[in-house]
Coordinates of C-alpha atoms in Angstrom, one line a residue:
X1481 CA 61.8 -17.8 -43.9
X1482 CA 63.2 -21.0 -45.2
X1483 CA 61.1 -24.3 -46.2
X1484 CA 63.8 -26.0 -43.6
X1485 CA 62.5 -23.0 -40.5
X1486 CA 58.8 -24.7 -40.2
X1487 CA 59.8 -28.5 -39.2
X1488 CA 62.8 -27.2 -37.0
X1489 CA 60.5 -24.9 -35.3
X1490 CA 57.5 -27.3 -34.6
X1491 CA 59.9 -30.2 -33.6
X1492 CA 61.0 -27.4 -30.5
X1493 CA 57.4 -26.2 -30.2
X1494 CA 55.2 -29.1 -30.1
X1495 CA 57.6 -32.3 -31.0
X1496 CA 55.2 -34.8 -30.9
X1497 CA 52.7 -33.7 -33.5
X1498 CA 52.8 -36.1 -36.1
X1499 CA 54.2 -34.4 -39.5
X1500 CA 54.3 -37.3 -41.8
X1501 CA 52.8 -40.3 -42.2
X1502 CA 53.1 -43.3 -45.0
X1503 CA 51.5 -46.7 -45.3
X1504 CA 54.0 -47.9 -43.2
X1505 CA 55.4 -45.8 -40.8
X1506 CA 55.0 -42.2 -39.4
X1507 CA 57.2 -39.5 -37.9
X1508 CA 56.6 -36.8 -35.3
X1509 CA 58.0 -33.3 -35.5
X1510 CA 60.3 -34.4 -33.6
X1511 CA 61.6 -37.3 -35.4
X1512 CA 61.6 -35.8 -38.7
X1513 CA 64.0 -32.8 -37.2
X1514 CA 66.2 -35.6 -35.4
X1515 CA 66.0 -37.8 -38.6
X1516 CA 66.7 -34.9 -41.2
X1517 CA 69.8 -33.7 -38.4
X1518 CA 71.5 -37.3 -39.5
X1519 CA 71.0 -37.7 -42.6
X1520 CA 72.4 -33.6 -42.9
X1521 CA 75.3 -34.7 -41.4
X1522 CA 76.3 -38.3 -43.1
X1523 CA 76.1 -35.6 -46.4
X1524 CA 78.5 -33.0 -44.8
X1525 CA 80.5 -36.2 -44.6
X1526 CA 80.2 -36.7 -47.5
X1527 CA 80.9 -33.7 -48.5
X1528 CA 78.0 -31.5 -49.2
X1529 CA 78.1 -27.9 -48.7
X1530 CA 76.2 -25.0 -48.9
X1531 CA 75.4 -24.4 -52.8
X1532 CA 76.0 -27.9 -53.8
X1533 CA 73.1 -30.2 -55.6
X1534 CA 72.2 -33.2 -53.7
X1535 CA 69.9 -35.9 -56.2
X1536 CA 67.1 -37.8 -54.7
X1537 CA 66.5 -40.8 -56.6
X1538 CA 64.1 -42.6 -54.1
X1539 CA 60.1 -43.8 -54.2
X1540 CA 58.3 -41.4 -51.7
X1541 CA 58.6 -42.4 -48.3
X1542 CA 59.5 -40.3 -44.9
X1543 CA 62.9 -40.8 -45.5
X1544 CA 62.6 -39.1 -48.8
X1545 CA 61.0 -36.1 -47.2
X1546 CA 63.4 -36.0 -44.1
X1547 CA 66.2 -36.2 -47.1
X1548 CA 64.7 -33.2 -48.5
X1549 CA 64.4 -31.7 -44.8
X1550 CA 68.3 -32.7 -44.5
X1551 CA 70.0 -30.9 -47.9
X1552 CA 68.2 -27.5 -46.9
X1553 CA 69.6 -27.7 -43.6
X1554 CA 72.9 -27.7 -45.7
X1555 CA 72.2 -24.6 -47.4
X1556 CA 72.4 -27.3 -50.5
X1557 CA 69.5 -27.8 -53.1
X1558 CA 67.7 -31.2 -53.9
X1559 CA 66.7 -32.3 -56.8
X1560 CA 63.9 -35.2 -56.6
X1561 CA 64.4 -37.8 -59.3
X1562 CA 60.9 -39.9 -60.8
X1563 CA 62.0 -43.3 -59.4
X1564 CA 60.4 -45.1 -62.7
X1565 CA 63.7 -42.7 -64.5
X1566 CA 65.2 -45.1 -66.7
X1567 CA 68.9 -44.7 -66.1
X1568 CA 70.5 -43.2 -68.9
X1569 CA 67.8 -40.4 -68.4
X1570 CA 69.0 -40.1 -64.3
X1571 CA 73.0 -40.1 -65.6
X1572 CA 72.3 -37.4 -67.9
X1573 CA 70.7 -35.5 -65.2
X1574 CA 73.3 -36.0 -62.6
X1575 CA 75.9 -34.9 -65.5
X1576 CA 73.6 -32.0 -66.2
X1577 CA 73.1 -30.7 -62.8
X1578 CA 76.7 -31.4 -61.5
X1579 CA 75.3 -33.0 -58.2
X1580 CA 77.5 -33.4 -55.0
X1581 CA 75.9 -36.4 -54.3
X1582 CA 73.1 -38.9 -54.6
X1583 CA 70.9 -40.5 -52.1
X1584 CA 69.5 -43.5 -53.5
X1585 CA 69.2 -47.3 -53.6
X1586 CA 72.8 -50.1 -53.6
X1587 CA 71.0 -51.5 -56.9
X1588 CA 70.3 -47.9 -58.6
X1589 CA 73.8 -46.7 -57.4
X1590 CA 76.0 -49.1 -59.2
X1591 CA 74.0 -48.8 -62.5
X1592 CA 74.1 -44.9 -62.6
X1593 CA 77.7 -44.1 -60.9
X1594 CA 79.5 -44.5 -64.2
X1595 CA 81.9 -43.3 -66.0
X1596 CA 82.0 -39.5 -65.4
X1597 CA 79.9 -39.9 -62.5
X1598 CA 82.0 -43.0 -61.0
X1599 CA 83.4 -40.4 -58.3
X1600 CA 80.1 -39.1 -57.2
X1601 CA 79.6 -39.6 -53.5
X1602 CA 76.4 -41.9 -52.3
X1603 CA 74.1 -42.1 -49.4
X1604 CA 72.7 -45.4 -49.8
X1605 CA 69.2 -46.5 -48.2
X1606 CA 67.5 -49.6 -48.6
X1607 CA 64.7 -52.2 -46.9
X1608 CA 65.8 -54.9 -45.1
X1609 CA 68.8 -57.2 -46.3
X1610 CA 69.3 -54.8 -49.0
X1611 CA 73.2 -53.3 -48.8
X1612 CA 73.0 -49.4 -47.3
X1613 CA 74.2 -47.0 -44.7
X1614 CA 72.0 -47.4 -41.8
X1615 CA 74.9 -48.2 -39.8
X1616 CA 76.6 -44.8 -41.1
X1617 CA 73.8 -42.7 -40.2
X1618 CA 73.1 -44.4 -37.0
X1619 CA 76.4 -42.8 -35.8
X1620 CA 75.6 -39.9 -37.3
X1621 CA 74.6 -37.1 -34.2
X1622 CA 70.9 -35.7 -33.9
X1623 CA 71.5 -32.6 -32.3
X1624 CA 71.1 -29.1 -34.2
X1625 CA 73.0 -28.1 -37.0
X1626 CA 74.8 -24.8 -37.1
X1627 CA 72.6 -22.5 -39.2
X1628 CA 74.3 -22.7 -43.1
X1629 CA 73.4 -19.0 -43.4
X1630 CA 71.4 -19.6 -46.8
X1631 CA 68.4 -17.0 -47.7
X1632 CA 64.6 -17.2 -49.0
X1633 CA 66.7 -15.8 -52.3
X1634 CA 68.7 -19.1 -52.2
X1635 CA 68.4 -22.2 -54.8
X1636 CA 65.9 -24.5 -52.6
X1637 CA 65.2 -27.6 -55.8
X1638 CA 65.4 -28.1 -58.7
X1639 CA 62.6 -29.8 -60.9
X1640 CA 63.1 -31.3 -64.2
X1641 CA 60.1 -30.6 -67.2
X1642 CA 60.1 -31.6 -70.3
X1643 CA 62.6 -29.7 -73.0
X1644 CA 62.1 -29.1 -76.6
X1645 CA 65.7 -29.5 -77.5
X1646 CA 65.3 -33.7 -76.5
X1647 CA 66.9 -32.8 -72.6
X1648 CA 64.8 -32.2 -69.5
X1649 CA 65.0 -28.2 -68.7
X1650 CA 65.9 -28.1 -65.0
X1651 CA 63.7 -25.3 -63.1
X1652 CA 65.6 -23.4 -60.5
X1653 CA 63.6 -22.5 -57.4
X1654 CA 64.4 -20.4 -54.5
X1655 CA 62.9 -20.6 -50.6
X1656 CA 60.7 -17.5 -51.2
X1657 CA 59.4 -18.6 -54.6
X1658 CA 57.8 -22.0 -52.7
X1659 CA 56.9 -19.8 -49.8
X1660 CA 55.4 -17.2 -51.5
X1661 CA 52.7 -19.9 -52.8
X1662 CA 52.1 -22.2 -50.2
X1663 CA 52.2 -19.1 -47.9
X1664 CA 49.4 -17.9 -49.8
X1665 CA 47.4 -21.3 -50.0
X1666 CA 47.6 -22.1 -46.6
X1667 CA 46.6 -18.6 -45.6
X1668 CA 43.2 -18.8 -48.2
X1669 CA 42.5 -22.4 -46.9
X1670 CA 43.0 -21.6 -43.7
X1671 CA 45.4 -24.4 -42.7
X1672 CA 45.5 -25.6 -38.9
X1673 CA 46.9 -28.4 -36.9
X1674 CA 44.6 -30.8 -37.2
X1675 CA 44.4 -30.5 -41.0
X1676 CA 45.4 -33.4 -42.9
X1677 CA 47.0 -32.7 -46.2
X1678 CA 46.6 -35.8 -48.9
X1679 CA 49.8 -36.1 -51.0
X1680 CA 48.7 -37.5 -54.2
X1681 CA 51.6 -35.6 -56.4
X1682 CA 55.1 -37.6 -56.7
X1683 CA 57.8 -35.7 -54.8
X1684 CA 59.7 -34.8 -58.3
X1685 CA 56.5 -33.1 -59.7
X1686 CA 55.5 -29.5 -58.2
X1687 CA 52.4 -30.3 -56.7
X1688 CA 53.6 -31.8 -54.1
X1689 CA 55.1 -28.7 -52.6
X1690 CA 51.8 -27.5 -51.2
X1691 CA 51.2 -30.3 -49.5
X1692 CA 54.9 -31.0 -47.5
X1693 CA 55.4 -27.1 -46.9
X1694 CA 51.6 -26.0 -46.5
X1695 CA 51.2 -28.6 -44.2
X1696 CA 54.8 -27.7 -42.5
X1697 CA 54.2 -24.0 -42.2
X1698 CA 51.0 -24.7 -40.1
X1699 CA 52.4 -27.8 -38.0
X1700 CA 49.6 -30.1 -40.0
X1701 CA 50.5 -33.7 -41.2
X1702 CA 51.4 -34.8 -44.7
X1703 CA 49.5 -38.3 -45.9
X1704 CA 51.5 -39.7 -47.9
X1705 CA 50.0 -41.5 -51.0
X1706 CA 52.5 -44.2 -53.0
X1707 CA 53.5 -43.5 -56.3
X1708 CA 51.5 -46.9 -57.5
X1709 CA 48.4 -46.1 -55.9
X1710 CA 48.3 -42.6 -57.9
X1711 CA 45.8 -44.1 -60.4
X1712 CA 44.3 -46.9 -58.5
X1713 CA 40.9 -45.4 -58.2
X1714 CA 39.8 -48.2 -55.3
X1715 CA 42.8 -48.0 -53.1
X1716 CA 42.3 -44.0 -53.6
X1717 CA 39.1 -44.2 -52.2
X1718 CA 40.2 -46.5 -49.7
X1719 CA 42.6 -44.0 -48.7
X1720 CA 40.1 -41.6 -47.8
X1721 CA 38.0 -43.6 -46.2
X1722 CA 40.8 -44.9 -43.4
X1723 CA 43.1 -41.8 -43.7
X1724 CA 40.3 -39.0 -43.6
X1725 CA 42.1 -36.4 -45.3
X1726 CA 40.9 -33.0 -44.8
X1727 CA 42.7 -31.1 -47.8
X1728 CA 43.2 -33.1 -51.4
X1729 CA 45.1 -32.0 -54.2
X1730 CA 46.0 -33.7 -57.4
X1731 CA 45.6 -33.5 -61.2
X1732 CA 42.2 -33.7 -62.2
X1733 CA 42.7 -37.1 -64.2
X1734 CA 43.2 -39.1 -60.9
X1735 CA 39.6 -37.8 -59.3
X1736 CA 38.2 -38.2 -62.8
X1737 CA 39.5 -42.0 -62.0
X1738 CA 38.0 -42.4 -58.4
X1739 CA 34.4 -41.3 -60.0
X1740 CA 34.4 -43.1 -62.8
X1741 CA 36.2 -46.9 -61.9
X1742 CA 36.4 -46.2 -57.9
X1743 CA 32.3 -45.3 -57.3
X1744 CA 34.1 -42.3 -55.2
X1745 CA 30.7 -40.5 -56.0
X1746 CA 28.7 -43.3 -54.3
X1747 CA 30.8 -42.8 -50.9
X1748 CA 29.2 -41.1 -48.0
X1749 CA 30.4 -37.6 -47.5
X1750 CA 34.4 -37.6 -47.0
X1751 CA 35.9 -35.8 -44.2
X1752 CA 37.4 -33.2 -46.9
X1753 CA 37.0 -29.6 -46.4
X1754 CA 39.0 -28.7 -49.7
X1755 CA 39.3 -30.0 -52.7
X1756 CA 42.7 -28.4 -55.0
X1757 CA 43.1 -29.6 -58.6
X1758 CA 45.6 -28.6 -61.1
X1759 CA 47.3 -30.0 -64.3
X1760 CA 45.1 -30.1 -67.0
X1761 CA 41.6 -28.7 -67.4
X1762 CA 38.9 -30.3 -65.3
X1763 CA 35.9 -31.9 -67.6
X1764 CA 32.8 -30.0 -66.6
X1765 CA 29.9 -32.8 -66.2
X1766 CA 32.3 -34.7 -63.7
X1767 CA 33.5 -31.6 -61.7
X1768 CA 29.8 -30.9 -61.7
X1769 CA 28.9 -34.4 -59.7
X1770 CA 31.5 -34.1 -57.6
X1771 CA 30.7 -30.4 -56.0
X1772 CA 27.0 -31.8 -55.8
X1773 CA 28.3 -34.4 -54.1
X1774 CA 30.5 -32.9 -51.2
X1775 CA 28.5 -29.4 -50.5
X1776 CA 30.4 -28.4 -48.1
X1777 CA 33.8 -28.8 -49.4
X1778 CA 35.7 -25.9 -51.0
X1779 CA 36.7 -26.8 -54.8
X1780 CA 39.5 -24.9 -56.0
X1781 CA 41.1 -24.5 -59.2
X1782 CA 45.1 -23.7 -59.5
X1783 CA 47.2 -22.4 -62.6
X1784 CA 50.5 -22.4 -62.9
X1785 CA 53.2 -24.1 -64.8
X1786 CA 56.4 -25.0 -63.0
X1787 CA 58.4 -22.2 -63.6
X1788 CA 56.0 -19.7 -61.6
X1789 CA 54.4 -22.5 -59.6
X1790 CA 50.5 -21.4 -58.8
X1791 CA 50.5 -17.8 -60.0
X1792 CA 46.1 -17.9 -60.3
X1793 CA 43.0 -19.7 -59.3
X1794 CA 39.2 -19.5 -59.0
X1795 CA 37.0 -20.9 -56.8
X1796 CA 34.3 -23.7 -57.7
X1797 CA 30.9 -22.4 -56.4
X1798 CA 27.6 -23.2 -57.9
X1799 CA 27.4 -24.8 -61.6
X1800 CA 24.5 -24.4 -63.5
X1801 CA 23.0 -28.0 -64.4
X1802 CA 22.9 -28.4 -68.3
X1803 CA 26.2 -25.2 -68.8
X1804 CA 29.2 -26.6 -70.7
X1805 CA 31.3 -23.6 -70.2
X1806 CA 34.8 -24.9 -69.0
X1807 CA 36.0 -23.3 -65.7
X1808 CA 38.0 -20.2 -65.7
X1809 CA 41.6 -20.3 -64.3
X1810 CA 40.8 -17.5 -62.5
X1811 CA 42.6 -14.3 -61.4
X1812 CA 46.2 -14.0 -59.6
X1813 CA 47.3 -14.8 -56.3
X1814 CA 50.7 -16.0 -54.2
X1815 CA 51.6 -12.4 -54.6
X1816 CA 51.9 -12.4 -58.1
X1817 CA 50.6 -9.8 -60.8
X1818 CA 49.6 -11.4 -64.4
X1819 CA 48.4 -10.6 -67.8
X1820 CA 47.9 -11.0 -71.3
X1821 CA 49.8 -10.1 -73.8
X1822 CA 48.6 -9.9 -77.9
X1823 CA 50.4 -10.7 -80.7
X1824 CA 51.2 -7.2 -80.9
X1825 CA 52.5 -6.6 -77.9
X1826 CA 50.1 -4.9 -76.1
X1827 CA 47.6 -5.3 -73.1
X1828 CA 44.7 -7.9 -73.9
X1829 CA 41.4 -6.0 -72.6
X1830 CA 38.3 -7.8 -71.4
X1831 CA 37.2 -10.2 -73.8
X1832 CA 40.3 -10.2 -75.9
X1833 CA 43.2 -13.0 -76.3
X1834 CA 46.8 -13.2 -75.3
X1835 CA 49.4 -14.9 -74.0
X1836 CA 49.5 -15.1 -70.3
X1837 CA 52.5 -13.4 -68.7
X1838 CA 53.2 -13.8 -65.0
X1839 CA 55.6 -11.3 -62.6
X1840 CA 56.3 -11.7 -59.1
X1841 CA 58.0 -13.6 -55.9
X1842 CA 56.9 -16.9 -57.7
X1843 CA 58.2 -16.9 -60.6
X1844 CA 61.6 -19.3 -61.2
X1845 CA 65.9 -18.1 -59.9
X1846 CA 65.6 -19.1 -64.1
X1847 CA 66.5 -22.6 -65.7
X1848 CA 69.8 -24.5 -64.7
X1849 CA 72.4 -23.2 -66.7
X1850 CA 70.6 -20.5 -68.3
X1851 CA 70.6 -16.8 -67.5
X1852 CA 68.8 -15.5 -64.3
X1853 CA 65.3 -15.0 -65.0
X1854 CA 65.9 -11.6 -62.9
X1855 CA 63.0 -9.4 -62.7
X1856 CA 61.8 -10.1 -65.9
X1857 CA 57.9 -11.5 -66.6
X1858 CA 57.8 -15.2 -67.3
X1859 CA 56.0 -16.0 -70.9
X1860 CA 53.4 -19.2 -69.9
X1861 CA 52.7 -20.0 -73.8
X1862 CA 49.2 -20.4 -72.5
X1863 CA 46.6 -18.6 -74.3
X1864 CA 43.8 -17.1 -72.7
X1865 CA 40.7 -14.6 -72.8
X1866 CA 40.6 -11.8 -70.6
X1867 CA 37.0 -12.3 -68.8
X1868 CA 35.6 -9.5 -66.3
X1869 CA 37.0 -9.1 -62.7
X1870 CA 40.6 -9.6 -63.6
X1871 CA 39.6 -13.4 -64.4
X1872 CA 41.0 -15.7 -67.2
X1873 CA 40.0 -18.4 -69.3
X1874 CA 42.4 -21.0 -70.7
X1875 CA 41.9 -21.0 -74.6
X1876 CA 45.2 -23.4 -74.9
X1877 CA 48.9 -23.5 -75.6
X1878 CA 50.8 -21.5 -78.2
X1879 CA 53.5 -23.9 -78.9
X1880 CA 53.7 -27.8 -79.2
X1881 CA 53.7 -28.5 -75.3
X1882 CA 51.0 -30.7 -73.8
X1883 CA 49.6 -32.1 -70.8
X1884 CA 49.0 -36.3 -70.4
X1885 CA 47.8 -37.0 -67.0
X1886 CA 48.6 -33.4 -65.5
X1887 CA 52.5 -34.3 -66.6
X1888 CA 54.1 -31.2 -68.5
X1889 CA 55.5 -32.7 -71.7
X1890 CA 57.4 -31.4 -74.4
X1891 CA 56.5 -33.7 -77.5
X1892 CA 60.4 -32.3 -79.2
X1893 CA 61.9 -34.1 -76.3
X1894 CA 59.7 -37.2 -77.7
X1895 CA 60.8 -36.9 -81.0
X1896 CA 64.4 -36.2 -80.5
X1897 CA 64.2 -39.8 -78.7
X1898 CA 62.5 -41.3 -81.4
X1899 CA 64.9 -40.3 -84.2
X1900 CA 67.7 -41.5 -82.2
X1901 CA 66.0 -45.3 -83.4
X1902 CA 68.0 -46.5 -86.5
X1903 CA 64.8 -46.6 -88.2
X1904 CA 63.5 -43.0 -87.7
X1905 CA 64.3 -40.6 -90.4
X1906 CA 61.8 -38.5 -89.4
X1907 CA 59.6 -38.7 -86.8
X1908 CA 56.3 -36.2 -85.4
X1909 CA 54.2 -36.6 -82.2
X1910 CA 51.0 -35.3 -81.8
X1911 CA 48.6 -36.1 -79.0
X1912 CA 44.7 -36.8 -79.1
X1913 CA 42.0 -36.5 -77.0
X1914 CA 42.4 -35.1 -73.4
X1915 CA 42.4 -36.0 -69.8
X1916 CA 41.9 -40.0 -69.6
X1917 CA 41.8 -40.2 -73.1
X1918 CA 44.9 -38.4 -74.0
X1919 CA 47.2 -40.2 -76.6
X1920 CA 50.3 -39.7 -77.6
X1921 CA 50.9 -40.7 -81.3
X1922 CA 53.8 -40.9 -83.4
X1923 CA 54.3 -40.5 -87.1
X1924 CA 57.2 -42.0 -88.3
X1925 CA 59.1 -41.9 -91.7
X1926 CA 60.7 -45.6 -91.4
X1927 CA 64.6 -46.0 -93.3
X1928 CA 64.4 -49.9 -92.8
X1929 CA 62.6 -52.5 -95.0
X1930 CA 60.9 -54.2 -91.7
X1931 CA 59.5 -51.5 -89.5
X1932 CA 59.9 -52.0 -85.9
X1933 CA 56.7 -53.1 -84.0
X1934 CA 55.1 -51.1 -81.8
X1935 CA 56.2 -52.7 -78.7
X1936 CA 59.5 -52.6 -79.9
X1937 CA 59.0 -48.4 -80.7
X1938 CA 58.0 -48.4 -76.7
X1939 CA 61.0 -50.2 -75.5
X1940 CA 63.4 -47.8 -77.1
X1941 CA 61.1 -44.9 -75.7
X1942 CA 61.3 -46.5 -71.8
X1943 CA 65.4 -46.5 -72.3
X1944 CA 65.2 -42.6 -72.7
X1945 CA 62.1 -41.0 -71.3
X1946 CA 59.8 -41.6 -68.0
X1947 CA 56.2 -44.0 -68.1
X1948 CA 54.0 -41.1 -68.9
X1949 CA 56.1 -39.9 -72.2
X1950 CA 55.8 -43.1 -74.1
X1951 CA 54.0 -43.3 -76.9
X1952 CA 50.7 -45.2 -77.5
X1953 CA 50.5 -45.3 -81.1
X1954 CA 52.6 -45.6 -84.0
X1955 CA 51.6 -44.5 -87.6
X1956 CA 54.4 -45.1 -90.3
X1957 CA 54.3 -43.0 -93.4
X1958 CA 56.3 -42.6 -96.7
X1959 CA 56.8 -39.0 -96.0
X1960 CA 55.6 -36.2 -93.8
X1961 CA 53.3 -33.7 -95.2
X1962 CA 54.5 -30.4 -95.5
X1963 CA 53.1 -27.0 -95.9
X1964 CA 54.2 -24.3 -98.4
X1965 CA 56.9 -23.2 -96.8
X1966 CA 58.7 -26.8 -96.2
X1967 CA 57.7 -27.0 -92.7
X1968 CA 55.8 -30.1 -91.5
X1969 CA 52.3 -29.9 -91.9
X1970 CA 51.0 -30.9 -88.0
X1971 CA 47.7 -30.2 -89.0
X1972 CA 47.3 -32.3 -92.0
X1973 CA 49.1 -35.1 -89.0
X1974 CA 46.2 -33.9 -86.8
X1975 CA 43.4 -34.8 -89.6
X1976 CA 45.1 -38.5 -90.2
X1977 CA 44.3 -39.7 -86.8
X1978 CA 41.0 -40.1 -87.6
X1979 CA 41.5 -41.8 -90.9
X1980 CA 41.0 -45.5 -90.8
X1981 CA 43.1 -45.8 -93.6
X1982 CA 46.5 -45.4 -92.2
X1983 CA 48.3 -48.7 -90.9
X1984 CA 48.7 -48.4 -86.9
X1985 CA 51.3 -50.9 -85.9

């Protein structure tokens, strides 16, 4: 099976189903298939092909997901863009990625089809007034495309996570590997027709698989959420209270939100029957609340970073009033086996530590332009602790990676951009605090006499990296610590950001 198979199959069986809605429009089953049909074939015009990259670089809307419907039926891949990109960021990724074309707005495609790029092909889509190919697609047929003979083993999207080298890795990801979870989740949540599926997650981060092709594989409808309601606690809770989700998913941060600034826990009973949240580790006294609060609802916790997408969970059941203890990740699912590994080497037993490790049909094709990941295991750099019953517990990450808001971000890719300012000599990132409160703070050894201001350190960040990667904090020093063996002392960075006496500009 393809993610393409679902939505062509409904649209035949019952076309009138509704698959997707937004805050402004809706399509059937039918609609969708007849929409994704033209915009497949004002690509092939263009000409797409089997194997080629298509960019997305649109807000969410159903035309986004009938675009994404429409590269598949291609045999292509598409790569969703965050629409906030700044666009040097969205040429280097079009350079990167070697697209075929790019389906986007008249005022995004004259800024970003430059130089190399200036021959790059364009489907162009826009409101009213606004310059675009409506008329093009209009003429485009509807019927049934011939079958572009692509496989569950074929490239399906690519999504772009943070890199430590200062460029965004792109994550290759077949048809089976997206299958293989959502297959899984809508199986274990039991996912019908008249399920409603909330879609909190941008298109361009990987949550948001689960709810198009979850909802897809069972003939259920997608609610779409905008990307500027995402953490607007009132209009969130006024989504649920007109929309009546069934199934919500979304980083933890954004139903930490809805209790704390939206009153979500004052609400009367919502018509969910499942709660997913993944990201970031869920604060316990919250979490607690909210299962009090909605009984009957199922509470699920999913792991998985990008390249595997959810490869374990564990269920939220009763919590003890007064216990602290965070909440396992759990133990593996979507088909996939998983582990930990010690610094040694060897097999982490119950109540040990290690690295988790992750096999199976999940796991990523490997990252664009890098070798195939093949059959090997994928290394998470999370540490854990083996518990009993095969579960785990997330202890935290082995390397410098962190999580702000459920976004995956590589603090290297942050400091490559900051010593790129002509007054950077050396620059450091380190984050405090977590969920809500996370920070992202940056220590900088300034070359200039006048050090730049801090609204003037965030400007340079927006030219480069995405909203959720900019820095909150500067702290300007005369040198970076460094520990015995030359290397910069993070730790000693860590300590200073509870000192009062730095300067924070």
């Amino acid at each position: 099976m393809r993610l393409q198979d679902a939505v062509i199959s409904y649209a035949a069986r019952t076309p009138m189903a509704l698959a997707v809605q937004g805050p402004d429009d809706q399509l059937t089953y039918r609609e969708l298939d007849r929409l994704a049909n033209r915009i497949a074939r004002a690509l092939e015009a263009r000409g797409v092909r089997k194997n080629h990259r298509v960019a997305i670089w649109l807000e969410k809307s159903t035309f986004t997901v009938a675009t994404m419907q429409a590269v598949l039926r291609l045999g292509a891949a598409y790569i969703p863009i965050d629409p906030l990109s700044p666009t040097a960021r969205v040429h280097g990724l079009l350079t990167d990625y070697a697209v075929s074309a790019l389906v986007t707005t008249a005022g995004r495609v004259t800024a970003v089809l430059t130089g190399s790029l200036a021959s790059v092909p364009s489907l162009v889509t826009g409101g009213p007034g606004d310059a675009c190919d409506w008329p093009a697609l209009r003429e485009c047929s509807d019927a049934d495309l011939p079958d572009p003979g692509s496989g569950a083993e074929d490239l399906a999207y690519i999504l772009s996570t943070s890199g430590s080298m200062g460029r965004p890795k792109g994550v290759c990801l077949s048809h089976r590997n997206a299958l293989s979870f959502t297959g899984w989740a809508a199986a274990e949540l039991a996912v019908t027709s008249e399920d409603r599926l909330a879609n909190h997650a941008p298109l361009h981060f990987d949550l948001s698989v689960f709810d198009l092709y979850a909802a897809f594989q069972a003939g259920a409808t997608v609610l779409l959420i905008p990307e500027t309601w995402s953490f607007a606690p009132l209009k969130l809770n006024d989504f649920l209270i007109r929309q009546r989700p069934t199934i919500w998913y979304s980083v933890p941060s954004a139903l930490l939100l809805m209790i704390q600034d939206g009153g979500l826990l004052d609400l009367a009973e919502p018509s969910l029957r499942a709660v997913l949240f993944a990201g970031e580790p869920f604060p316990v006294a919250p979490l607690r609340a909210l299962r009090t609060s909605w009984p009957e609802a199922r509470f699920l916790n999913l792991y998985g970073p990008t390249e595997t997408n959810v490869c374990t969970f564990h269920e939220v059941k009763e919590m003890a009033a007064g216990d602290t203890t965070p909440i396992p990740i759990g133990r593996a699912c979507s088909g996939d086996r998983v582990w930990a590994r010690t610094e040694s080497g060897g097999l982490a037993q119950e109540g040990e530590e290690g690295e988790l490790m992750v096999a199976g049909p999940t796991v990523m094709l490997g990252y664009w332009g890098d070798a195939p990941q093949g059959d090997e295991p994928y290394s998470t750099g999370d540490i854990v602790r083996v518990m009993d019953d095969d579960n785990f517990q997330f202890m935290g990450r082995r390397d410098h990676m962190v999580k702000v808001r459920g976004h995956r971000v590589e603090l290297g890719e942050i400091e490559a951009v900051l010593q790129a300012h002509p007054a950077a000599s050396e620059t450091v990132v380190l984050v405090s605090g977590s969920g809500l409160g996370a920070r992202l703070n940056a220590f900088v050894v300034c070359n200039l006499e006048e050090r730049p201001s801090l609204l003037q350190i965030k400007q340079h960040c927006a030219t480069r990296l995405p909203r959720y990667m900019i820095v909150d904090r500067v702290w300007y020093l005369s040198a970076l610590p460094r520990t015995g063996n030359g290397k910069v002392d993070r730790t000693a960075l860590a300590l200073r950001l509870n000192e009062t006496t730095d300067q924070e500009t």
